[in-house]
Every structure is written in structure tokens, then in C-alpha cells.
Short mmCIF file of N, CA and C in Angstrom, two decimals:
data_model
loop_
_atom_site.label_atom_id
_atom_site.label_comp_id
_atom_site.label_asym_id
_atom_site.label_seq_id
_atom_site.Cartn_x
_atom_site.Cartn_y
_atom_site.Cartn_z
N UNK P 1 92.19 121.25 186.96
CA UNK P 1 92.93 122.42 186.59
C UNK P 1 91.99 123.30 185.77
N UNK P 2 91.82 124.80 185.92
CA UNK P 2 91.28 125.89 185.04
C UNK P 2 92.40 127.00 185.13
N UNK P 3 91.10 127.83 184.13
CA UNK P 3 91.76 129.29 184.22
C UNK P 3 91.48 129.50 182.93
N UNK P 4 91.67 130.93 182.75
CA UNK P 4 91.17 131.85 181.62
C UNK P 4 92.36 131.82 180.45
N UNK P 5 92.39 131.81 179.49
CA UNK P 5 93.43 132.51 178.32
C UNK P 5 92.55 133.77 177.93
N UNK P 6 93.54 134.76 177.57
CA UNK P 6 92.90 135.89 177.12
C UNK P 6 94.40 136.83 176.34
N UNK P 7 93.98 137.54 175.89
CA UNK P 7 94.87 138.38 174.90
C UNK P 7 96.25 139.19 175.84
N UNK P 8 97.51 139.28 175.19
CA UNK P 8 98.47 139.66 175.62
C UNK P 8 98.34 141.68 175.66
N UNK P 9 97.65 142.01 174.87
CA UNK P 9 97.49 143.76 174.56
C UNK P 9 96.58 143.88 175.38
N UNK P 10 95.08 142.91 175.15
CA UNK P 10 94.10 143.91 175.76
C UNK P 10 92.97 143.24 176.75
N UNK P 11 93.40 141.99 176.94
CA UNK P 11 92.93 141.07 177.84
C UNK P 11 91.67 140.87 177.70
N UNK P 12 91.47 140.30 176.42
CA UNK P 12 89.95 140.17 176.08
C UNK P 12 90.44 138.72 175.99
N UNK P 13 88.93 137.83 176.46
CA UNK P 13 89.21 136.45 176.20
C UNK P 13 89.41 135.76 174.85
N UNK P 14 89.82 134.71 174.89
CA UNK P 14 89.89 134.01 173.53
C UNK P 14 89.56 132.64 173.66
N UNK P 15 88.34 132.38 172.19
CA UNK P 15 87.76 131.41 172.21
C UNK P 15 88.45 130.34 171.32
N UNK P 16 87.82 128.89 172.26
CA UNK P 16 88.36 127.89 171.52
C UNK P 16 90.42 127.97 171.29
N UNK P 17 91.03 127.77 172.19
CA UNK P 17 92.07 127.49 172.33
C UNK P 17 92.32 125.81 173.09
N UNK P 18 92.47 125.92 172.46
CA UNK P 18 93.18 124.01 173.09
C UNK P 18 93.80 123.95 173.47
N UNK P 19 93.88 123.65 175.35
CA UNK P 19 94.74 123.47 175.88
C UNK P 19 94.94 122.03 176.50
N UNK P 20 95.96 121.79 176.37
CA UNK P 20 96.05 120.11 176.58
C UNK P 20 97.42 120.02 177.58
N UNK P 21 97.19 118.77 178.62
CA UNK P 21 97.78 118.61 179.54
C UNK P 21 98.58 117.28 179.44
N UNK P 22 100.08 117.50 179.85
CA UNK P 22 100.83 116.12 179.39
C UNK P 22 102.03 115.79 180.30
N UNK P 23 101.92 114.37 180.45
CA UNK P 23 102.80 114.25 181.90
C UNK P 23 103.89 114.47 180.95
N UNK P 24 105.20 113.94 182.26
CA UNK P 24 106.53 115.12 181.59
C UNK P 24 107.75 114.17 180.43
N UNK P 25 106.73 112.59 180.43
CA UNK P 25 107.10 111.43 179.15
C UNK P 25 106.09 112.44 177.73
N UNK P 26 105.51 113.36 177.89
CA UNK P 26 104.45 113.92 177.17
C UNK P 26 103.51 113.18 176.52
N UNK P 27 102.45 112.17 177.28
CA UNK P 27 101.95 111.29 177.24
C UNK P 27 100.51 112.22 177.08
N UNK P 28 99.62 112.34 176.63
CA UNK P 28 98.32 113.31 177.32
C UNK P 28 97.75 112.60 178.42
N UNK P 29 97.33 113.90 179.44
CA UNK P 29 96.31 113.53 180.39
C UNK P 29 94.89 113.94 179.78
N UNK P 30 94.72 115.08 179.51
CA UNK P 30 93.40 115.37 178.80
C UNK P 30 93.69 116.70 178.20
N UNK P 31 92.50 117.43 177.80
CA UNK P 31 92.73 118.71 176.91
C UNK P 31 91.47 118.71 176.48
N UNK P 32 91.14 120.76 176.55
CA UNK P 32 89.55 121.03 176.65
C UNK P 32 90.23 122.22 175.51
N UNK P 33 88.93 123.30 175.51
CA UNK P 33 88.93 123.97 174.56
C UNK P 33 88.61 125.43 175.17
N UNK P 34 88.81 126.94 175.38
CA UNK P 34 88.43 127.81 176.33
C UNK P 34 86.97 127.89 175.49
N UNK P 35 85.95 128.44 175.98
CA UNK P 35 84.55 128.97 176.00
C UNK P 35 84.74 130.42 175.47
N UNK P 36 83.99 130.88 175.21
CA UNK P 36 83.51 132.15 174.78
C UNK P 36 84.23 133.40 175.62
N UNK P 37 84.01 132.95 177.08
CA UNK P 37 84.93 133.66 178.29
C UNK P 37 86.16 133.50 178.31
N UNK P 38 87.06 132.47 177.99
CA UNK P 38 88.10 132.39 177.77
C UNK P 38 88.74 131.13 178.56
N UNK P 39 87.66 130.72 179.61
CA UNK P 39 87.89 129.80 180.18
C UNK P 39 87.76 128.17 179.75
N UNK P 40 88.65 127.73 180.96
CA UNK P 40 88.51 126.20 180.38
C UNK P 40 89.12 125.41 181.55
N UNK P 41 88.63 123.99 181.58
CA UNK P 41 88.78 123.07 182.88
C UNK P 41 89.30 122.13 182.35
N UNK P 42 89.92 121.31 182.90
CA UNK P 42 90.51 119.68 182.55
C UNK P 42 90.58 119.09 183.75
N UNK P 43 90.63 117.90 183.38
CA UNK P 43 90.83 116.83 184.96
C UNK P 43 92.15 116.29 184.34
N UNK P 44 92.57 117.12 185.64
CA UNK P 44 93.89 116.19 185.72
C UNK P 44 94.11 115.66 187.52
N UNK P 45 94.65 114.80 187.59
CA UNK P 45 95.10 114.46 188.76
C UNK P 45 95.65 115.51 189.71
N UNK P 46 95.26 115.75 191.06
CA UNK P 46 95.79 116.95 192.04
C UNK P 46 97.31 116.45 192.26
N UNK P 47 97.63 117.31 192.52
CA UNK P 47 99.23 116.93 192.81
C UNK P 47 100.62 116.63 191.78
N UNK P 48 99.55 116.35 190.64
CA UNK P 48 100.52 115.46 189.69
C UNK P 48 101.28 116.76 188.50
N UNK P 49 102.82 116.68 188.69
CA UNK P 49 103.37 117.62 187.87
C UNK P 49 103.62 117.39 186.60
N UNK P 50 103.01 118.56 185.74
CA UNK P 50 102.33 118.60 184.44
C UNK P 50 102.82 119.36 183.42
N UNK P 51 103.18 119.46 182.21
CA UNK P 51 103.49 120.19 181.27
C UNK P 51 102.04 120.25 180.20
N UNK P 52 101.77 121.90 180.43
CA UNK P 52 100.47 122.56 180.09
C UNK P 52 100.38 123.39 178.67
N UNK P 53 100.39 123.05 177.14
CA UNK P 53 100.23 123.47 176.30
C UNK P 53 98.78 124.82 176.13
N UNK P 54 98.87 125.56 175.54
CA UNK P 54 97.86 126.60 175.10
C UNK P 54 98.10 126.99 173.55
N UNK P 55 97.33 126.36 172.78
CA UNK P 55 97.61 126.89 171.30
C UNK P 55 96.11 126.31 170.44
N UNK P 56 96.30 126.54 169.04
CA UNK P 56 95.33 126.47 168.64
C UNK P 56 95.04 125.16 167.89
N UNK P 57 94.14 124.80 167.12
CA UNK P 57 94.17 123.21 166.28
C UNK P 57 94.11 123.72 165.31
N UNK P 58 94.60 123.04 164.13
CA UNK P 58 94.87 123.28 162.77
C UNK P 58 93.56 122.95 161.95
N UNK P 59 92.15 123.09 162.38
CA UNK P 59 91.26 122.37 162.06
C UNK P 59 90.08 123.74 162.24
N UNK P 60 90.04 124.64 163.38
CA UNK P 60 89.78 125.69 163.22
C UNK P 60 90.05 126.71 162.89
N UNK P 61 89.08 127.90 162.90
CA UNK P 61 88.98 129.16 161.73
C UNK P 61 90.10 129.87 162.54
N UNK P 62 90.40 129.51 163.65
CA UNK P 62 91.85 130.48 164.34
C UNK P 62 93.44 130.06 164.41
N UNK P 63 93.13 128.84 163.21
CA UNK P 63 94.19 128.60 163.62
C UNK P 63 95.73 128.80 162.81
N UNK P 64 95.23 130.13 162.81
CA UNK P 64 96.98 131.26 162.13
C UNK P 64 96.34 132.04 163.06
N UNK P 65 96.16 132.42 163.86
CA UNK P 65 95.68 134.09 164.40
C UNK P 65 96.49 134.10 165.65
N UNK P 66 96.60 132.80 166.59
CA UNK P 66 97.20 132.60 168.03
C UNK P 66 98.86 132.00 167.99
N UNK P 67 100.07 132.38 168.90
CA UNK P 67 101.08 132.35 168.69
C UNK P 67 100.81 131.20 170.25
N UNK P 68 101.23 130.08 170.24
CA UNK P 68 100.84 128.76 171.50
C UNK P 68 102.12 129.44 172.45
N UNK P 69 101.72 128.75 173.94
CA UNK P 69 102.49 129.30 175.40
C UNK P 69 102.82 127.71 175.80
N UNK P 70 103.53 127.34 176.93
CA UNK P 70 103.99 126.55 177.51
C UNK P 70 104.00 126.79 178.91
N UNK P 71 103.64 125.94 179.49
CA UNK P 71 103.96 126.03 181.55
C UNK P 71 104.45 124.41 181.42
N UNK P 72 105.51 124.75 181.83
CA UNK P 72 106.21 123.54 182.86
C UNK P 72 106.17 123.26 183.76
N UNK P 73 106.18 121.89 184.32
CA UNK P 73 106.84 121.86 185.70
C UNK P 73 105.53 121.76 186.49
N UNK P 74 104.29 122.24 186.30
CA UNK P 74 103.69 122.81 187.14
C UNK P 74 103.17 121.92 188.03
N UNK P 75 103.03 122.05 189.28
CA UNK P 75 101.66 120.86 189.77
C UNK P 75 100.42 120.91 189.84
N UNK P 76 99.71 120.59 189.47
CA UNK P 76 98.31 120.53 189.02
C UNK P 76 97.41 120.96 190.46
N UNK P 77 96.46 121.80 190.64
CA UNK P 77 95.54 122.20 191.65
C UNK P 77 94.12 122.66 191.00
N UNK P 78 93.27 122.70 191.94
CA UNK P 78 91.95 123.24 191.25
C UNK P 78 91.87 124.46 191.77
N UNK P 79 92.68 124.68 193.26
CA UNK P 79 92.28 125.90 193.82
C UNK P 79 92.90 127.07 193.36
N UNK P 80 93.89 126.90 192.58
CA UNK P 80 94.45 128.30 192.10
C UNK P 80 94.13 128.23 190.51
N UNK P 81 93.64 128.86 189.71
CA UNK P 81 93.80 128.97 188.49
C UNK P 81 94.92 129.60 187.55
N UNK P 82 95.26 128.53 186.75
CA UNK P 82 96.24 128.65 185.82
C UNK P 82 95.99 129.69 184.58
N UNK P 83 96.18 130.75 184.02
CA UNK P 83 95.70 131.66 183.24
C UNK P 83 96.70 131.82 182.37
N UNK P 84 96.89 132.06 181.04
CA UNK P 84 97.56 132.45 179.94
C UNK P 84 97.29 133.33 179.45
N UNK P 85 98.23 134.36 178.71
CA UNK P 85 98.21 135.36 177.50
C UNK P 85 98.73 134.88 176.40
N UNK P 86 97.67 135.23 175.61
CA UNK P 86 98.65 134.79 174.21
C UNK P 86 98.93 136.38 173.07
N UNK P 87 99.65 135.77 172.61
CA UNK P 87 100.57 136.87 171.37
C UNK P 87 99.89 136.71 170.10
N UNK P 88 99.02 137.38 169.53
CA UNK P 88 98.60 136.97 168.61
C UNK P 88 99.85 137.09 167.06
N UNK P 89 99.14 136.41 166.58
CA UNK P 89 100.31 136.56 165.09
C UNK P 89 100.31 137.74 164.61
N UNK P 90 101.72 137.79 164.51
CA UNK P 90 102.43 138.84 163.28
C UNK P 90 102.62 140.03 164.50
N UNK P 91 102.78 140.21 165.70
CA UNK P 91 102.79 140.65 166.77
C UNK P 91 104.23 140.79 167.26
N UNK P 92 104.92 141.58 168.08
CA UNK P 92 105.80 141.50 168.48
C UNK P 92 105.94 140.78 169.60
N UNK P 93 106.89 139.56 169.82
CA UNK P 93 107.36 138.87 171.13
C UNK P 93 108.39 139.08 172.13
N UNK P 94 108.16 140.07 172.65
CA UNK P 94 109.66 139.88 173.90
C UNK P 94 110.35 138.89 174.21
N UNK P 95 111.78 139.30 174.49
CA UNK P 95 112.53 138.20 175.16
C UNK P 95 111.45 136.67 175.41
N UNK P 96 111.09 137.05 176.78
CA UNK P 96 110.47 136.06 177.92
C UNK P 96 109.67 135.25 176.56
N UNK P 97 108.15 136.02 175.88
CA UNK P 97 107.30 135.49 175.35
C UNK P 97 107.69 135.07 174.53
N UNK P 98 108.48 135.43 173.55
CA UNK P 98 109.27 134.70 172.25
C UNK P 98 110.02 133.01 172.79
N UNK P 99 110.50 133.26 174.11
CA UNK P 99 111.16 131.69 174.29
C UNK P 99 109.84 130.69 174.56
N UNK P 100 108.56 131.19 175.42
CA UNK P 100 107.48 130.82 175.29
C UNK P 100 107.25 130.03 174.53
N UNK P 101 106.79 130.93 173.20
CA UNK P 101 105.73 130.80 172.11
C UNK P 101 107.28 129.74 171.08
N UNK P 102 108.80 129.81 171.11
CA UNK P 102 109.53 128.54 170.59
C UNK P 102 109.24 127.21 171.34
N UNK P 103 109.06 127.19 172.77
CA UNK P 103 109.30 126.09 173.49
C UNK P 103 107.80 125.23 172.99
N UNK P 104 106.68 126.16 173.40
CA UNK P 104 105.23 125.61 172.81
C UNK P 104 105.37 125.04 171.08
N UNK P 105 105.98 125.43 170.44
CA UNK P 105 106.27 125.24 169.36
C UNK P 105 107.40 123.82 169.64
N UNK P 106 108.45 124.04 170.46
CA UNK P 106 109.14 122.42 170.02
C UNK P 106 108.08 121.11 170.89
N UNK P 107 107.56 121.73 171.63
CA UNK P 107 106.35 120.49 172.29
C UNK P 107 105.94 120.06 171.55
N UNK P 108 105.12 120.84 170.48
CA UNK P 108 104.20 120.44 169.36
C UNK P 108 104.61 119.76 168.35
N UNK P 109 105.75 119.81 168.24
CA UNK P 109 106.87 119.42 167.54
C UNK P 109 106.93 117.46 167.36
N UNK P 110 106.82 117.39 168.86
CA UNK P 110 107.00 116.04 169.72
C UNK P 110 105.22 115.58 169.65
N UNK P 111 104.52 116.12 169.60
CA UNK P 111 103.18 115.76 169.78
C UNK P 111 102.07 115.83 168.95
N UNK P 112 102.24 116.42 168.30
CA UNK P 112 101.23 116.60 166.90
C UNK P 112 101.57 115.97 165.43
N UNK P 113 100.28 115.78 165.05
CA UNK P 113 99.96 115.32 163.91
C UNK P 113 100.67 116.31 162.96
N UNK P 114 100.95 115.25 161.53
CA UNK P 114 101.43 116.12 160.38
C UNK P 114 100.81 117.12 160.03
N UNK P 115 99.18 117.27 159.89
CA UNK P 115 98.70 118.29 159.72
C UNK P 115 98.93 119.38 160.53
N UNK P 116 99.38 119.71 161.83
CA UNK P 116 99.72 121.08 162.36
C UNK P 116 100.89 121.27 162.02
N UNK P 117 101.36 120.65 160.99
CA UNK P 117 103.07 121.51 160.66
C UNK P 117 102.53 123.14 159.59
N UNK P 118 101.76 122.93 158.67
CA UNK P 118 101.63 123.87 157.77
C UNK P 118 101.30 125.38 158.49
N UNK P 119 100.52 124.96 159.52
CA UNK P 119 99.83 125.98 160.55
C UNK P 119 100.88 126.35 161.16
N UNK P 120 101.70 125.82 161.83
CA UNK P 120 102.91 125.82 162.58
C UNK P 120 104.21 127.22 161.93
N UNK P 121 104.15 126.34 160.63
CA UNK P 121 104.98 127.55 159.91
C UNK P 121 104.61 128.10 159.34
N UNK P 122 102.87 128.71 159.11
CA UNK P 122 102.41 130.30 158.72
C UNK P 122 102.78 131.15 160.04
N UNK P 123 102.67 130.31 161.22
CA UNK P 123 102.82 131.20 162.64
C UNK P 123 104.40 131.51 162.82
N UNK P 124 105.07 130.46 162.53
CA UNK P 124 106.36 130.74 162.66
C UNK P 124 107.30 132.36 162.02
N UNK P 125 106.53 131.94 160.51
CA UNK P 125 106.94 132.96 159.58
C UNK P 125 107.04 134.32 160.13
N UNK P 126 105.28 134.43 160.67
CA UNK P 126 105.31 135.62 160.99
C UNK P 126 105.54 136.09 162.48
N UNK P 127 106.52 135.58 163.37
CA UNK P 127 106.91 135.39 164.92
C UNK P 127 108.05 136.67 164.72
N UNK P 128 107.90 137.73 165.23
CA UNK P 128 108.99 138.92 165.29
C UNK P 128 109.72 138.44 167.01
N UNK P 129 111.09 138.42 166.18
CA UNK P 129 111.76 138.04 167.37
C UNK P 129 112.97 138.88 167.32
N UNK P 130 113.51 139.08 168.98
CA UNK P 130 114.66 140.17 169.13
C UNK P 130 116.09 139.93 169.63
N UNK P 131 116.17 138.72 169.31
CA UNK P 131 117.55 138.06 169.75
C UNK P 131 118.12 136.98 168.61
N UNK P 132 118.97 137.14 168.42
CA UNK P 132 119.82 136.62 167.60
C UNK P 132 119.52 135.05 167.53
N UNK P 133 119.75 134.92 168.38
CA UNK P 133 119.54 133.23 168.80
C UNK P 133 117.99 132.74 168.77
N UNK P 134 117.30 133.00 169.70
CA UNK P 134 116.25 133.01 169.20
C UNK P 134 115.21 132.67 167.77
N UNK P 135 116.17 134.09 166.95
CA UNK P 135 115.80 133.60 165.24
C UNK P 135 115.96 132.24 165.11
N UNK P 136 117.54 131.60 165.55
CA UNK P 136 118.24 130.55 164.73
C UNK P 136 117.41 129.30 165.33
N UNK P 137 116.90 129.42 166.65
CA UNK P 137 115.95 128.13 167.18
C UNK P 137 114.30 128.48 165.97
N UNK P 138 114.01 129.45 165.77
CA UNK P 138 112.80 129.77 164.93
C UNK P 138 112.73 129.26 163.53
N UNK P 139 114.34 129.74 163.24
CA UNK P 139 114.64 128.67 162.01
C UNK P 139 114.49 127.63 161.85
N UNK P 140 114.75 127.23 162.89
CA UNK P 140 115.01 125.33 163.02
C UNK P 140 113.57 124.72 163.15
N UNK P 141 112.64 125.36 163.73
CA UNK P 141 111.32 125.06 164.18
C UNK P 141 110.85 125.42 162.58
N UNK P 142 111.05 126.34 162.10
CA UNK P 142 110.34 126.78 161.10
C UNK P 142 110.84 125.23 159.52
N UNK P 143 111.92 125.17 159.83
CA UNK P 143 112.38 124.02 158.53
C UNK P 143 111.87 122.60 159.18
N UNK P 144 111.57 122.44 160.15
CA UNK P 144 111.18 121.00 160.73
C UNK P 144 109.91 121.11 159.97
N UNK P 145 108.74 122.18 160.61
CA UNK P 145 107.40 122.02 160.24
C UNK P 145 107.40 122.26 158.82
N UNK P 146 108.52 122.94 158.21
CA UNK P 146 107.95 122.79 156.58
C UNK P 146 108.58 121.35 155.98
N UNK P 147 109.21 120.62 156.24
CA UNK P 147 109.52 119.58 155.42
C UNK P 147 108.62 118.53 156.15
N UNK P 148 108.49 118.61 157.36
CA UNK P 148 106.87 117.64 157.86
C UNK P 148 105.69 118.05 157.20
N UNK P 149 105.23 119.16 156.90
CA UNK P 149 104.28 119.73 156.11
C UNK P 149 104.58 119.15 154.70
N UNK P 150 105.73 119.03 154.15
CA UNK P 150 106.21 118.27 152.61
C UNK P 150 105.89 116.81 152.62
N UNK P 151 106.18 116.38 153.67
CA UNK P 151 106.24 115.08 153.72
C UNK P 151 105.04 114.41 153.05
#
């Protein structure tokens, strides 16, 4: 599996995003990092349907700047490339991208170390969202990662 991540405004690439690949028990298959270009490869099995994280690690200098994406479902190929936009923080999220950038957020939820909670809810904080509901799942994401961040 490849493909580029690059910016939601102006489609410039973005470096060092971690994208990690996880069967649908969310077990990892593997997970690379994009390049300078924006690109990035993983081996995953052809055929095999995959739930595809894009966000940042709590360990690098970016990691408040990127708002993380989600693909479901997908089945894994080499011949088509998989590509992402991301929302950077403090940015406005539409409908579509706002359920995105929550769902990538409850994955992480399920899969990450205590240390990406603090990171989790500087991004959360600043997530502009336009639906009512929406907020109240942001809430919920947002009080999980701060009392895991307490912990």
C-alpha cells in the first residue's frame, strides 16, 4: 500500500506523518512515516481489508500541528494509491472531515499509548466543529484523553 498525504488548503506535502495499518480486530499490520514528498509505503498483504490511520506521534516536533484521518474498510492494493488530506490544527473542519478527524481520534483511542492522550487533547481543543453533535462526541474524546493524560 502507498500514496501521498499532503495539506487540505494547499496540497503541499507533509512530512513524517505516521501512518499505520490495522486489521479490523485493530491488531497492527505495519506503519511507515511520509518522506519529505509526502509519500509513504507499507506492506501489507494484497487483498486483505484494512483500517488505515494518518496522524502524527506524540514524540515529534509536529505533533499539535496535524488533525489524524481514518479509511475503513479498505482493501489493500499496490496498484492504486491511497492518498490523504489532512486539516491542520486550529483550522476549520466540515461536516465530512470533522467525522474523519473524531473517528481517527476514537481509533487512537483503542490503540495508543498513554502518552498520545496529552497531544490528543491540545488537537482536540482546538478542532472547530459545525454540528451540534459532533461537539458532544469531541467532548467525549476530549475528557477520555485528558483523564488518560491524568492518569
Amino acid at each position: 500500500m502507498r500514496g501521498h498525504v499532503r495539506t487540505v488548503t494547499g496540497d503541499e506535502p507533509i512530512f513524517m506523518i505516521r501512518v499505520s495499518v490495522h486489521r479490523p480486530d485493530l491488531t497492527l499490520i505495519d506503519r511507515a512515516y511520509t518522506d519529505e514528498d509526502g509519500a509513504y509505503s507499507v506492506d501489507v498483504p494484497a487483498g486483505e481489508t484494512v483500517t488505515v490511520r494518518f496522524d502524527t506521534h506524540y514524540s515529534l516536533t509536529n505533533a499539535d500541528e496535524w488533525q489524524p484521518s481514518l479509511v475503513t474498510n479498505v482493501v489493500s492494493d499496490d496498484t492504486v494509491p491511497l492518498d490523504r488530506r489532512l486539516v491542520a490544527v486550529g483550522h476549520f473542519a466540515d461536516t465530512a472531515r470533522g467525522i474523519d478527524i473524531l473517528a481517527a481520534f476514537l481509533v487512537a483511542s483503542a490503540v495508543e499509548e498513554p502518552e498520545y492522550a496529552a497531544h490528543a487533547a491540545t488537537r482536540l481543543t482546538q478542532l472547530k466543529q459545525n454540528r451540534l453533535f459532533l461537539q458532544h462526541i469531541q467532548q467525549a474524546l476530549l475528557q477520555h484523553f485528558t483523564e488518560q493524560g491524568n492518569a
